[in-house]
Structure formats: structure tokens, C-alpha cells
Amino acid sequence: MPVQFPKHLKPIEPQGTALLQQERNNATFNSNDLTQFIYGDDYLKSKNRILQILQADPILGDKSHRYYNGRDVRFKKSLAAANRLVELTRIHEWNDQEFGIAEFLFDEPSPFRLHRSMFMPTLANQGTEAQKKLYLEPAIRHEIIGCYAQTELGHGSNVRGLETTATYQPETQTFVFNSPTLTSSKWWIGGLGVAANHAIVMARLISQDKDHGPHPFVVQIRNLENHEPLEGVIVGDIGPKFGFNTVDNGFILFKDFHVPHIGFLARYSSIDKATGEYKTPPNSKLAYGTMVFVRANIVLESRVVLARAATIAIRYSAVRSQGSNTSDPKKITAPDGSMKTVETPVLDYTMQQYRLFPIIAQAYACHFTGQEMHRMYYENQAKMERGDYSYLADLHASSSGLKSLTTTLAVNAIEDCRRACGGHGFSLFSGLGQFYQDYLPKVTWEGDNYLLTQQTSRYLLKTLRSIRLGKISQKNSTFSSSYISEYLSNPQAKCPFNSVQDLNNPEALVSAFKFRAAFLIDKAVHAIDVDQISWNDMLVDIYRISRAHCQLLMVSNFVQAVFNNKKPGNLGPVLQRVAILFCLSTLDQEAADFLTSGYLAPEQAMMVKQHLIQIIKTIRPDVVALVDAFDFPDYLLNSALGENNGDVYEKMVAMTEKEPMNQFKVADGYQEFIRPLIHKGKDNWKLDKNGIARL
Amino acid sequence: MSFNNNVATKFPNLKPRGPGGEALLNAERAKTSFDIKELSKFMYTEEWLIKMNNVLQVISNEPAFDKSNRYYQSRTDKIATGLWKDKRMIELAREHMWDEQDTRLANFLYDQSTPFSLHYGMFIPTLMSQTTNEQKKLFLEPALKHKIIGCYAQTELGHGSNVQGLETTATYIPETNEFEIHSPTLTASKWWIGGLGKAANHAIVMARLITDGKDLGPHPFCVQIRSLEDHRPLHGITVGDIGPKFGFNATDNGFIMFDHYRVPHVSFLAKYSQVKPSTGEYSKPPNAKLSYGTMVYVRANIVMGVRYALAKATTIAIRYSTIRQQFVDAANPKKWDNQVIETPVLDYTMQQYRLLPIVASAYACFFTGREMLRLYDLNQEAMQQGNFNLLADLHASSSGLKSLTTTMAVESIEECRRACGGHGYSNFSGLGQFYQDYLPNVTWEGDNYILTQQTARYLLKTFRNVVAGKAEPSEYNQTITYLTQYLENPTSKCPATKPTDFLNPELILSAFGFRAAFGIAKLAEQIDRHGRTWNSMLVEISRISKAHCQFMLVRNFVVTLQNDPSLSTPQFKPIVNVLKTLAYLFALHTMEKELSEFLLSGYLSPEQSAMLKEQVISLLEQVRPQAVGLVDAFALPDYYLHSALGRYDGRVYESMTKMAEAEPLNHTLVVDGYEEYIKPFIHQNKDKTAPSKL
């Protein structure tokens, strides 16, 4: 018999719904205006249309099983969902953007995920026309399902270290695949474990006894008839993970496995069928352009992750009450009209504000930087088509660092928000636990977040050296080169902040970030070029440089976007406050760098700290509206704490009733493991008036 | 299907690319400059290590203690497995005549909280400390023999840290000499109660005592909740499990609601306060400062527990980082048998910077935990002689140290997991579930943010006393000492003129003392002179608690190495040398992490901070060759680590593949669900494609 909570009981007053309503009434702007401003009308229309379809769908509409089941059940449901998403895409003729929205709202990594995001794009980019016809067309129809097999058990970020070999045999006109060691087993490959029947495999191409390093091949790995793994491959799932357990990350090993000549993806390099002669690829910078686009999308995704975590934590903090703030107690009107002191919502405590509000600001910062990256991407593509590559290096370097910075911000924010939800944050019903677990790989894939910063910093150090050598002119100057030049022209500059008023001056704040980034770059160049310190010993500084540069970009983009143009409705003032909050909280967090550079004096840093708290207070009335503006449907959040109407406790209770262990009064295991202990004491039991045995 | 699908996937008999993990780890161990076993003995005592090995021998052969399914089980399986372990533990303790320490060791090694954990952790201790003799006989004796199983029900759905806000009531009914326990609202439901969901038949319930129409606030009651006969929940009670959690899923955290549920008068735990039968007259507890002493003990043990958590995380991450190789460091290529191999990631400064300070912090927690236990004993003695002088400082520091060190632990576990790269994300790393299970430590036994307010309140009070000349410096009260020094010279400056100047215990302690005192002085100024509210200063409040406790951690580490007589013998010299380097690394890395506060106080100059950074990097280089020895010295057995990456023998890849073979999805060739969800797509245009190949 399932356990049920008494239906007549309500939570203690005041109710969450009323508290959230009060918050919304206090906002200084209309959150719908901000929603429109963030997403635009077209996107919102598509999103709402797709949301209706998903919510009504018998397979995708129900997420209620997600938090309770073991991997076996979750995986099978995930496979069913993957199948259903393909069907719906066909039925509604969704384009890529619409499919992306559906995937975002459904919000569970799928076994077919890599088929769409890596297998097909690789075929499209690296396949010849013949290969596209043979592989890409059936892939689009899902007649083959693929994955992308690059990393190996012993080899991650360093692609050149891969061990799997593909040796060309002219006699059979096949490539023979082998996994020479245990560490050469492909590992972590999403979709490979049990779902895919094809894989792009990165293997060392060996022909005419020469090792040409890793190249991509399309390889069939399972029988199309019955899905049985083919002879010569050993394939399976790599087992349970911290998150992502609805995906079958897999491994594969090859033993004398023959792949036909056409399996070698030959758009950029080729092997002569008869002789095995290898032709080298022409160097193409165009690919770097695409990476900028991918990373701009990652930054925009970081925005959504930050905002989603903040939505849950902010709404719940407006409802969750604890203790009483004696200097400003929370009061409500009792039914008899009298004022009654109630516990204070935790959102009114400065510490909670200090923990959460900067996360909201980071979400908006990512929004404006992502948009700017998109704009720059298109501008750069246009330039490159005219043969002008002057933007590329700067854009690529910045995008590497921004991927690293914003995804790191996002994972930290989810966990900070989860902890800021107190005890209930630890319940999966918070919607933050699995979210963190599933989002985490982002800091590793698409470029490890630590390694990426080396690319960014390498470029920045090079820029400073070029300036010193006089190689940068007005014509080829970039954002980076101009702030570095500015610094070099006056490395003793001091921060002009005299009063709190100055701390509201966006230009002055941007200048501080410029100085600090350039200072770090200059110091590192000196250490490497003059003091002869090795790159390895500089890695900690290298990481900081990239971080400083990218924080500057975010600060600058945010300030540009909200201080220079008129915003619809009364959005201007609130966005400007959020921008200042972002600048100050980042500055405060990184104060050591600013102080070390000598630009900021200790008294000024103290002023920043004090003003930060003041800015936080000015944002306080708007915080619920600021997260509401991101317009995340409850279907996405799947959170008892963060849903739109604030019925936190009713939702907790309803989700608890669904716990499988609550479907029976007595637990599995009682008979064997508890009863024998308890019944040993039977002699001392006394029956009470209702016949219950008691001590 | 035209083939036998029930074929388990097996890896071929291949070796990892050389050099193997075993060889790499042995090379590391050969570099160690000190006797690893001696260091283990110093930390644990030889007796403890022998005990641990004996217990390990027993449980590693017990099916109920087998961990091989741990990463694959669903929640329901976990609870059932946990119950099995709980029962078997009781039998083993009898069979082997284990004392309390043996049982604790077994639980430590098993390393997973189970349904009975709170029976031992809270139910029994509460019955010991808050009951009359009659109640001990009635409840405690059967509890000790497991004839009843209990839990401790305090927090509610709507109420956590603020005990005064609890809603559950216990109203005394003089007519029947009973208490009526009742949940007036939904938010009054007890929530998060470990062991309550499925296992317990009794609970200590914290409920507002109401007698004679008066609400006397929360008090403890011992309440039967399930039938002793068949475990069915009793009438008037709604009880169950609160559902899946981020971690701790082998424990049945539960909820309970009472509907006018009657319990006899004897249920009210009456050691400190009483309700007179029939009149319901309430008598107040005498004020007991003694219980603060106990909290110090609990928190000293939490700090020691943090040491284990840090030790476990770093053992895994350090060992794996010497085996995992990535790229070739061009400036300093790693050679093996005269061949250039990829560079082990621990040779990269960034990896050292991420991991070695965590190793140092594990040792820091060891020395601080030890010092706290010593002071606890001193204080207990003093209190028995009516001397309460030590108590306030000890209690305040212990609150802040619980907060600081458990926060360090969770952050470090996750940092170690991420420092393991991709494989850190596999549950086989042993770091994922570990993080998830460890997390509640930052919330329970005092929420980490709220605790800092206790510490800060004491620090402010002490500051005001020092200013008023009312505080006596004492060797047991470092707070007064550093505050006095600061007030004597509030503009003093760090004397360092070159990086190595930082390798000086006096300089380090002065710096940490100055920084803590500066923060306290500023906060006092804001509150006392500018009239700022407590709420508006909460950020600074948590900062001064942190600053004070970092001072304590640094001091206990540095000073012990100078003064501990057991370390002064010549054979300890190599160990002391390494520990000193480690203490410097801990101190200076902490200083660097908190650099802005040192700069803000004007104590450190920008030029000095550059020297400090340089010195940190140089200390990393010195600690690097000792890294494996330092984690080996924690003597954590493989059974405890349960990690493919952190094994003592370094067989990382062999272990990863072996664990992958155990994945249930690999026990068939074709996945369940293929027929319904994959085949229809693949077969849709079958005619156009060749039978089995494109």
C-alpha cells in the first residue's frame, strides 16, 4: 500500500505562491519585456510550440521517473525517447534549430546525441561526394546510427598520442584496424556502447610503412540485420559515470578488422587505391572559423545553465524562511488583519544574496558575450571570404578562453546554487543534482578547460611581443593589441577611483580590467623572455592570463551592450545595475590580481567590497523578475524547489510519494535483516491497550 | 536474433602501453626521501594500523561487505545491501569480539552510510546523555542489543538549522498522563531523518513541548513508530522515505507525520527537564555548559574525518597522475629506458598546483585535529575543576574549523576528481560517489555558513575585551595574542625582501595573525562605530571566521613541527624535513589563495606577493618527488579506496577494463530495447541496402 501524505494539510504561512507573487509585484520592470529582449519573438514562438508538443507526448511528456531509477531503467527509457524525438522531428518537419529546442527542453543526454552532433557533421565536412552519398544520406534518415571515436583509454586531449592503427593493404584495398595495447581501446565514446552501428574512428593511418598520424575513418561496427557486433571488434559500454548515465559511452577494440578503401574520409587527404600513396591535406584555416561558432554557442549555453541554476535557487530562497532577521523582521498580515512576524526568507540575508546574485549577473554577461561572438563570427567569415584573415587569430584565441571561463563559471554556479538551497538542495527533487552531474563533462570536452587557456595566453603573449617589435599598426590592431598597447604606454597608471560614485562608471571599470590583464601578460613575457622561466613553470600564470583577458571581454561586452543603446521598456536601468554588479563582483573576486598590479590601492579595493554589497541591495527587488525573464518552463526545470508558482513543499511531498520504496509499507530486506534482531527482544514486549507490542 | 545474445563482453588479453603503472609508481616510491611506514605509524600508531589490518582481513572476505556492485546498484538494491551489511556487522562484532574501535574501523573501511548508521550515531548517544536511569533501562538497553532500532528526528520539511522554528508539537495530557504528538501543517513533517524511511522502529523526536497551555519550545521524546511484531507503521503515523538524493542513497532518509499520536509520559527524555505527572508542571534544565565540551570533541573528530577525506581524494589523484601521461613536455621530456615517453601529468606545474596543496591540507587537518583533541582533554579537566577559561575560545574555533575544513574537503574532492581528467568522471574513479556521499557534511552538525557566525561573534567579543584591556594573554588563547599584537602595531608590514624569506614560521604566523586581526578590527569598526547591522555584514563575518581558522590550521601545523618532542629524534629528521616543506606549502598556498586580504590589510605589498607566488612554485617542485610517499603514508587500503585509478599497485587500465566488464549492459551482445527503438530505423529501407554492409 503506497504511503500518502495527509491531503488536508497546508504548509505553514505564508504560502510560497504568495511570497513569489509579492516578489514579482516588487520588480521595477516587466519580465516579459526582458524575455522578448533576450530571445526575440521567433525563438519564443518556436519554443512554446515545441513545448506544447513535448508536454503532450506520451513518451517525452513525462519526466517523473528520472530521479528514482537505476541506470538500466533510465537507459531503456532514454533509448525510447531518442527514437521518439526522431519520429517527432519527421512528423513536425523540425529544422536543426527546432530540434535543438526540443533537445534542450527534454533535457536528457541521449544515445543518439553524438549521431547528430558529431557523426553527421564529420561526414558532411570531411567526406567526399561519394562518401556523403554512401554514408551521410542514410545517416540523415537514421538508417545508420553513428558515433565519433577519438579518445582512448590511455589518451585524451593529446590526439597525436592515439594508438589505434589503420594500415592500408593495397592487395585487398582495405585498411586493417588494430588495437595494439589495452590503452589503445577507444573509450568514452558516446553512443558506441550499445546504440551505434557505425563509428567515425580516429586511427593512425599507416601506408607504405609510414605512420601519418591520426586520420578519420567511417567504420561499420555492428550488423545492420541484427545489431550483432561484427567479427574483429570488441565493443561495449564503459560503465556507470558521475552523470550522463542515459548515454552509452562505449569502448571498442579492433583485431585485424578490414575496412574498405572508401572508409577513409578523403575530403582533405587521400590514399591512392592501387599504390597506397598518401596525399597531404592543404592547410585550411577555415575550420578555426567554425570553432568560433561552436564556442559562441557554448557561451550562450553557459548563460542558460547559469540562469537555470539561479532560477531554482532564487525562487526557492524567496520561499524558504529561516530564523528572524532581528533588524528587519519579515511581517505578514494575519487573517484577522493584524501584523505577524514570520521567519525571514533566506533571500533577505546578505550572505545568500552575495552567493546568488552574482550568478544572475554572470548569466546576463554570458548572454551579451555570446551575442557579440556570433556577430564577430559573421563579420570574420565575411572577411575571410575576401581573403582577410586579420580577425581570425584574435577571435579564435578569445573564444578558446571564453569557452573555458564560462563553462567553469557554469559548473561552479550549479553547485553553488545547489548548496545555497540548504538541505533540500541535496534532494534530487531540487533539480540541481543530476543537472550538475550531466553538465560537468562540458569542462573537459570541446577542449579541456585548462589546456584551452594555453592557446589564449600564447596568442596574447605573442601580441605583446609584436607590439614591442612595432609590428602592430593601426591597420591590424585588435581589441587585445589596443589594450596591451595602452598599458605599455603607461604601465605605472593608477586607478582613479576616489569615491563610490566612480564605481558606477562603467568605462573606469573596464579600464581596470584592461590594466590588470595587460599587466599579467607583460609580467609573463618578462618571466619567459628575460628570466628564462619554462612554459611549464608558468602554467599557473598562463591560466590566470586567459582568465583575466576573458573577464575583460565579458565586462567590456556587457558594458557596451547596456550603456550605449536605449533599451525597450524600462529595461535600461536594471540591466545597467546588473552590469555593474558583474563588474564589481568579478573585481572583488579577483582583487588580488588588481592589487598586485599596483593599479588598485587597498583602500580602493575596500571601497569595491562595500559598494558591491550596496549594488546587491539595489538588485534585491528585481531578482525574481530577472530569473523569470529567462522563461524556463517547469517542464524543463523538473524541480520541486524552482517551479514557477512557488508550491515548493507540495511538490516535494508529491515527488516523495512516487519514491518506489514508498509503494510498500515494509521495506524489502526487513524479513531477512531486521526482523530477526527485533524478535530477539520479544520476551520483554508488553501489549498496550490497542494491542500494539511496546517496550 | 540469429545468435546467442547472452555473451558477456570480455577484453582481449592485451597490456597497457609501457611503462606500466606499477613500474611508474615504484619509481616514484624509490624517490621518496623518508620512511613511509614510520610516517604512517606517527599518524596512526602502530597499534591502530594492526587493528585496521585485522579488521580489513575479516571484512574483505565477507560477502555482505563486498563493494564490487557499489557503482552499479539502484537505490532499492543499495538499501537492501546496506541492511544486510548492518546485520552482518552485528554478528561479526560478536564473532570476533570487536571493541568499539574495531567496529568503527569496519564502518570506516566499508565507507558507506547505511540504514542503521544513525542508530549508532545519534539514537544511542542521545539515549545515553539525555535520559533518566529508568529510561536507560527501558530504551537504551534494548537499543544496545538491537532489539529496537532508532533514529533522530529533528529537522522538518520547512525547518532546518533554526531549531526554534520547529512545528511538531507534543502536548501533555494530564488525564491520561500522555503526550500527544502532532504535525499541524505540511511543513511540520519531519524530513531528512536518516534510518527513519524504512529501518527504524523508534525515533527520538524533537517536538515543541506544550503543557498547561504553554509552549516551552523543542524537547526530545523517544517514540515508537513501527510495530515490533511486523514493522508496520503504527496508527496515527505517516512515515516513509524522502526519495532519491544527490548522494547518501544507501541510507533511508525519511519523513514522518503524526496525527494526534499519543505516547506515554516516560517518552519525554527527562535528564535535564521534567514534566510532572498529572499536573504537567514543567521544571527548567540547569544551564549546562558541559555539552559545549562535547561539541568540541565531535568537531575535532570531524576535522580528523576531513583528513581522511582529503587523504582518500589525493591518494587517488596523485597515484593516477603519476601514471596518466599526456603530451611531451618539450623543455624537460620524460625518459624511460632511454626512450622519450609522454609526460606524466604530475610533472606539469598546473597539476602540482592543483593537487599538492591538497596533500598538504590533509596533513594540516591531521595536526589541527590532534591539537583539538588535546585541548579538549585539557578543557574537560579544567572544567571539572570549575575553570571555564578555555571553553569559549575552543568552542568558537571548533565551530569555524568544522566549517572551514569540511568546505575544504568537498572542494578538494571535486578538484581531485576533475584533476583526474576524463576518467575522473567514471564512477570507477571512486571520487564521484565519494563526493556525493561526503557533501552533507557541510550542512549537518551545523550549517557551514551559520557556524561562522558563532566564531565571529566570539572574535568580536574578544576584540572588544582586548581593546578594553580586559583580556589576559594565555598560551591557550592565541586569539588574544594576535589581537594584542595587532593593536600594538596596526600598521606593521611584512618584512620579506626575497622569496625564501617566506620560509619562516614567525613571519608566517605574524602574517596570518595580522590578517585575521585586521578583518576583526574592521568589522568591529563597522558594527560598533558605523552602526551597520549584523545582516549587512554577513559576508565579512564569514571571512573573519575563515581568517581565524586558517591561522589556527597554519599555527598547529607549523608549531607542532617545531615543538613536538616525539618528532625530535634523529630518525624522524627526514620525515620532519618533508613535513616542514609541506607546512610551508600549506601556509603559503593559503596565503596566495587569500592574497587579496593580505594585500588589503596593507601588510603585504604587491612586490612581496610576486615573491610569494614564486616561492609557492618552488615549494611545489620540492614536494613533487615526495608526493607518492606522502599519500602512501595515509595507508589507505585498496578495499577502502575502491578506485580503478588509485590502486596501490598502479594497475589503472587493467582495473578500468575489469570494472567495465562488470557493467550489466555488457552482459548481452545486443541491448534491451534494440528491437523497439533502433531496428525500425535501420530496417526501414532494407531493400535499398545490402544485407549487412553498406
Coordinates of C-alpha atoms in Angstrom, one line a residue, chain A residues 77-397:
Chain A
K77 CA 13.7 4.9 -21.4
S78 CA 16.3 7.1 -22.9
L79 CA 16.5 4.9 -25.9
A80 CA 12.8 5.1 -26.3
A81 CA 13.0 8.9 -26.0
A82 CA 15.7 9.1 -28.7
N83 CA 13.5 7.1 -31.0
R84 CA 10.5 9.3 -30.3
L85 CA 12.5 12.5 -30.9
V86 CA 13.4 11.3 -34.4
E87 CA 9.8 10.5 -35.1
L88 CA 8.6 13.8 -33.9
T89 CA 11.2 15.6 -36.0
R90 CA 9.8 13.8 -39.0
I91 CA 6.2 14.4 -38.2
H92 CA 6.7 18.2 -37.5
E93 CA 9.5 18.6 -40.0
W94 CA 11.7 20.3 -37.4
N95 CA 14.8 22.0 -38.7
D96 CA 18.1 22.0 -36.7
Q97 CA 17.2 24.9 -34.6
E98 CA 13.8 23.4 -33.7
F99 CA 15.3 20.1 -32.9
G100 CA 17.8 21.9 -30.7
I101 CA 15.0 23.5 -28.8
A102 CA 13.3 20.1 -28.3
E103 CA 16.5 18.6 -27.1
F104 CA 17.1 21.5 -24.7
L105 CA 13.6 21.2 -23.3
F106 CA 13.7 17.4 -23.0
D107 CA 17.0 17.9 -21.2
E108 CA 18.4 14.4 -21.0
P109 CA 21.5 13.3 -22.9
S110 CA 20.6 10.7 -25.5
P111 CA 22.3 7.7 -27.0
F112 CA 21.7 9.3 -30.5
R113 CA 23.2 12.6 -29.4
L114 CA 26.6 12.1 -31.0
H115 CA 25.0 10.8 -34.2
R116 CA 23.7 14.3 -34.7
S117 CA 26.3 16.4 -33.1
M118 CA 29.5 14.6 -34.3
F119 CA 28.9 11.7 -36.7
M120 CA 26.9 13.6 -39.3
P121 CA 28.8 16.9 -39.2
T122 CA 32.1 15.0 -39.6
L123 CA 30.7 13.2 -42.6
A124 CA 29.5 16.5 -44.0
N125 CA 32.8 18.3 -43.5
Q126 CA 35.3 15.6 -44.2
G127 CA 33.6 13.2 -46.6
T128 CA 33.9 13.3 -50.4
E129 CA 30.7 13.5 -52.5
A130 CA 30.7 9.7 -52.9
Q131 CA 31.1 9.2 -49.2
K132 CA 28.3 11.6 -48.4
K133 CA 26.0 9.7 -50.7
L134 CA 27.0 6.4 -49.2
Y135 CA 27.0 7.4 -45.5
L136 CA 25.5 10.8 -44.9
E137 CA 22.3 10.2 -46.7
P138 CA 21.3 7.1 -44.8
A139 CA 22.6 8.7 -41.6
I140 CA 20.1 11.6 -42.1
R141 CA 17.3 9.0 -42.4
H142 CA 18.7 7.2 -39.3
E143 CA 19.2 4.1 -41.4
I144 CA 22.6 4.0 -39.9
I145 CA 23.4 5.3 -36.4
G146 CA 26.9 6.6 -35.8
C147 CA 29.2 7.9 -33.2
Y148 CA 32.6 9.6 -33.1
A149 CA 35.5 7.5 -31.7
Q150 CA 38.6 9.5 -30.9
T151 CA 39.8 9.3 -27.2
E152 CA 41.3 6.1 -25.9
L153 CA 41.7 4.5 -22.5
G154 CA 45.2 5.9 -22.2
H155 CA 44.8 9.0 -24.3
G156 CA 42.7 12.1 -24.0
S157 CA 43.5 15.6 -25.1
N158 CA 46.6 14.8 -27.0
V159 CA 45.3 13.5 -30.3
R160 CA 48.8 12.8 -31.5
G161 CA 49.3 10.2 -28.8
L162 CA 46.5 7.9 -30.1
E163 CA 47.5 4.3 -30.6
T164 CA 44.8 2.6 -32.8
T165 CA 46.2 1.9 -36.2
A166 CA 44.7 1.6 -39.7
T167 CA 47.2 0.0 -42.1
Y168 CA 46.5 0.2 -45.8
Q169 CA 46.8 -3.0 -47.7
P170 CA 46.8 -2.4 -51.5
E171 CA 46.3 -6.1 -52.2
T172 CA 42.9 -6.1 -50.6
Q173 CA 42.3 -2.4 -51.0
T174 CA 41.3 -2.3 -47.3
F175 CA 42.5 -0.7 -44.2
V176 CA 43.3 -3.1 -41.4
F177 CA 42.4 -1.8 -38.0
N178 CA 44.3 -2.9 -34.9
S179 CA 44.4 -2.0 -31.2
P180 CA 47.9 -2.9 -30.2
T181 CA 47.5 -2.4 -26.4
L182 CA 44.9 -2.2 -23.7
T183 CA 45.4 1.6 -23.5
S184 CA 44.5 1.9 -27.2
S185 CA 40.9 0.8 -26.6
K186 CA 38.7 3.6 -27.7
W187 CA 37.0 4.9 -24.6
W188 CA 34.3 7.4 -23.6
I189 CA 32.6 7.3 -27.0
G190 CA 29.0 8.4 -26.6
G191 CA 26.5 6.2 -28.4
L192 CA 29.1 3.5 -29.1
G193 CA 28.3 1.3 -26.1
V194 CA 25.1 -0.3 -27.4
A195 CA 23.4 2.0 -29.9
A196 CA 25.6 2.8 -32.9
N197 CA 26.2 0.5 -35.8
H198 CA 28.8 2.9 -37.4
A199 CA 31.6 4.9 -36.0
I200 CA 34.0 7.6 -37.2
V201 CA 37.2 6.2 -35.8
M202 CA 40.3 8.3 -35.5
A203 CA 43.2 6.0 -36.2
R204 CA 46.9 6.4 -37.1
L205 CA 47.0 6.0 -40.9
I206 CA 49.9 3.7 -41.9
S207 CA 50.6 3.3 -45.5
Q208 CA 53.8 2.3 -47.4
D209 CA 55.2 1.6 -43.9
K210 CA 54.8 5.3 -42.9
D211 CA 52.8 6.5 -39.9
H212 CA 50.9 9.6 -41.0
G213 CA 49.3 10.2 -37.6
P214 CA 45.6 10.1 -36.7
H215 CA 43.0 10.4 -39.5
P216 CA 39.2 9.8 -39.6
F217 CA 37.6 6.7 -41.0
V218 CA 33.9 5.6 -41.2
V219 CA 33.7 2.1 -39.9
Q220 CA 30.7 -0.2 -39.6
I221 CA 30.9 -2.0 -36.3
R222 CA 27.5 -3.8 -35.9
N223 CA 25.5 -6.0 -38.2
L224 CA 22.7 -4.0 -39.8
E225 CA 20.5 -7.0 -39.8
N226 CA 20.5 -7.9 -36.1
H227 CA 22.9 -5.4 -34.4
E228 CA 25.4 -8.1 -33.5
P229 CA 29.0 -6.7 -33.2
L230 CA 31.0 -7.7 -36.2
E231 CA 33.8 -10.2 -36.1
G232 CA 37.1 -8.5 -35.2
V233 CA 35.6 -5.8 -32.9
I234 CA 35.1 -6.0 -29.2
V235 CA 32.6 -3.3 -28.2
G236 CA 30.7 -2.4 -25.1
D237 CA 29.7 0.2 -22.6
I238 CA 32.3 1.8 -20.2
G239 CA 30.1 1.5 -17.2
P240 CA 28.5 3.9 -14.7
K241 CA 29.5 7.5 -14.6
F242 CA 29.1 10.5 -12.3
G243 CA 26.4 11.7 -14.7
F244 CA 25.4 11.2 -18.3
N245 CA 24.1 7.7 -17.4
T246 CA 21.4 7.9 -20.1
V247 CA 24.2 7.7 -22.7
D248 CA 26.0 4.6 -23.6
N249 CA 29.6 5.9 -23.6
G250 CA 31.5 2.9 -25.1
F251 CA 34.8 1.3 -25.8
I252 CA 35.9 -0.6 -28.9
L253 CA 39.0 -2.6 -29.7
F254 CA 39.9 -3.9 -33.2
K255 CA 41.7 -7.0 -34.2
D256 CA 42.7 -7.4 -37.9
F257 CA 39.5 -5.7 -38.8
H258 CA 39.2 -4.8 -42.5
V259 CA 37.6 -1.6 -43.6
P260 CA 37.1 -0.8 -47.4
H261 CA 39.1 1.9 -49.1
I262 CA 36.1 4.2 -49.1
G263 CA 36.0 4.2 -45.3
F264 CA 38.9 6.7 -45.2
L265 CA 37.4 10.2 -45.1
A266 CA 39.1 11.7 -48.0
R267 CA 38.0 15.3 -48.5
Y268 CA 41.3 16.7 -47.2
S269 CA 43.8 13.9 -47.6
S270 CA 43.7 10.7 -49.6
I271 CA 45.3 7.3 -50.2
D272 CA 45.9 6.1 -53.7
K273 CA 43.8 2.9 -54.1
A274 CA 46.4 1.0 -56.0
T275 CA 49.6 2.1 -54.5
G276 CA 48.7 3.4 -51.1
E277 CA 50.4 6.7 -51.8
Y278 CA 49.4 9.4 -49.3
K279 CA 48.5 12.9 -50.3
T280 CA 48.8 15.6 -47.6
P281 CA 45.9 17.9 -46.8
P282 CA 46.1 21.6 -47.8
N283 CA 46.2 23.7 -44.7
S284 CA 42.8 25.2 -44.0
K285 CA 42.2 28.0 -41.6
L286 CA 38.5 27.9 -42.3
A287 CA 38.0 25.2 -39.7
Y288 CA 39.0 27.7 -37.0
G289 CA 36.1 29.9 -38.0
T290 CA 33.7 27.1 -37.3
M291 CA 35.2 26.6 -33.9
V292 CA 34.4 30.2 -33.0
F293 CA 30.8 29.5 -33.9
V294 CA 30.7 26.3 -31.8
R295 CA 32.2 28.2 -28.9
A296 CA 29.8 31.1 -29.2
N297 CA 27.1 28.6 -28.8
I298 CA 28.8 27.1 -25.8
V299 CA 28.9 30.6 -24.2
L300 CA 25.2 31.0 -24.9
E301 CA 24.6 27.6 -23.4
S302 CA 26.6 28.6 -20.3
R303 CA 24.2 31.5 -20.0
V304 CA 21.2 29.2 -19.9
V305 CA 22.9 26.9 -17.4
L306 CA 23.7 29.8 -15.1
A307 CA 20.3 31.2 -15.4
R308 CA 18.6 27.9 -14.8
A309 CA 20.5 27.2 -11.6
A310 CA 19.8 30.7 -10.4
T311 CA 16.1 30.4 -11.3
I312 CA 15.8 27.4 -8.9
A313 CA 17.9 28.9 -6.1
I314 CA 16.4 32.4 -6.3
R315 CA 12.7 31.2 -6.3
Y316 CA 13.3 28.7 -3.5
S317 CA 15.2 31.3 -1.5
A318 CA 12.2 33.6 -1.7
V319 CA 10.1 30.9 -0.2
R320 CA 12.4 29.2 2.3
S321 CA 12.4 31.0 5.6
Q322 CA 14.8 30.6 8.4
G323 CA 15.3 32.4 11.7
S324 CA 14.3 36.0 12.0
N325 CA 16.4 38.9 10.9
T326 CA 16.1 41.0 14.0
S327 CA 17.0 44.3 12.4
D328 CA 14.3 43.9 9.7
P329 CA 11.9 41.2 10.6
K330 CA 9.6 39.9 7.9
K331 CA 5.9 40.6 8.7
I332 CA 2.7 39.4 7.1
T333 CA -0.9 40.3 7.6
A334 CA -2.7 37.6 9.5
P335 CA -6.3 36.6 8.6
D336 CA -7.5 38.9 11.4
G337 CA -5.8 41.9 9.9
S338 CA -3.0 42.1 12.5
M339 CA 0.6 42.1 11.5
K340 CA 2.5 39.0 12.4
T341 CA 6.3 38.4 12.4
V342 CA 7.3 35.3 10.5
E343 CA 10.6 33.8 9.7
T344 CA 12.7 35.7 7.3
P345 CA 13.0 34.4 3.7
V346 CA 16.7 33.5 3.2
L347 CA 16.8 35.7 0.2
D348 CA 16.8 38.6 2.6
Y349 CA 20.1 37.6 4.2
T350 CA 23.1 39.3 2.8
M351 CA 25.1 36.1 2.6
Q352 CA 22.5 34.4 0.4
Q353 CA 22.4 37.5 -1.8
Y354 CA 26.2 37.6 -2.1
R355 CA 26.2 33.9 -3.1
L356 CA 23.4 34.1 -5.6
F357 CA 23.1 37.5 -7.3
P358 CA 26.5 37.4 -9.0
I359 CA 25.4 34.2 -10.7
I360 CA 22.4 36.1 -12.2
A361 CA 24.8 38.7 -13.4
Q362 CA 27.1 36.1 -14.9
A363 CA 24.2 34.7 -16.9
Y364 CA 23.5 38.1 -18.4
A365 CA 27.2 38.6 -19.0
C366 CA 27.3 35.4 -21.0
H367 CA 24.3 36.4 -22.9
F368 CA 25.9 39.6 -24.2
T369 CA 29.2 38.0 -24.8
G370 CA 27.7 35.1 -26.7
Q371 CA 25.8 37.5 -28.9
E372 CA 28.9 39.5 -29.6
M373 CA 30.8 36.4 -30.5
H374 CA 28.1 35.5 -33.0
R375 CA 28.3 39.0 -34.5
M376 CA 32.1 38.7 -34.7
Y377 CA 31.9 35.2 -36.2
Y378 CA 29.8 36.5 -39.1
E379 CA 32.0 39.6 -39.6
N380 CA 35.0 37.4 -39.7
Q381 CA 33.5 34.9 -42.1
A382 CA 32.8 37.7 -44.4
K383 CA 36.3 39.0 -44.1
M384 CA 37.8 35.6 -44.7
E385 CA 35.8 35.2 -47.8
R386 CA 37.6 38.3 -49.0
G387 CA 40.9 36.7 -48.1
D388 CA 41.3 38.9 -45.0
Y389 CA 42.4 36.7 -42.0
S390 CA 43.2 39.6 -39.7
Y391 CA 40.5 38.9 -37.2
L392 CA 40.9 35.2 -37.0
A393 CA 43.7 34.7 -34.5
D394 CA 42.3 37.1 -32.0
L395 CA 38.8 35.7 -32.3
H396 CA 39.9 32.1 -32.1
A397 CA 42.1 32.8 -29.1

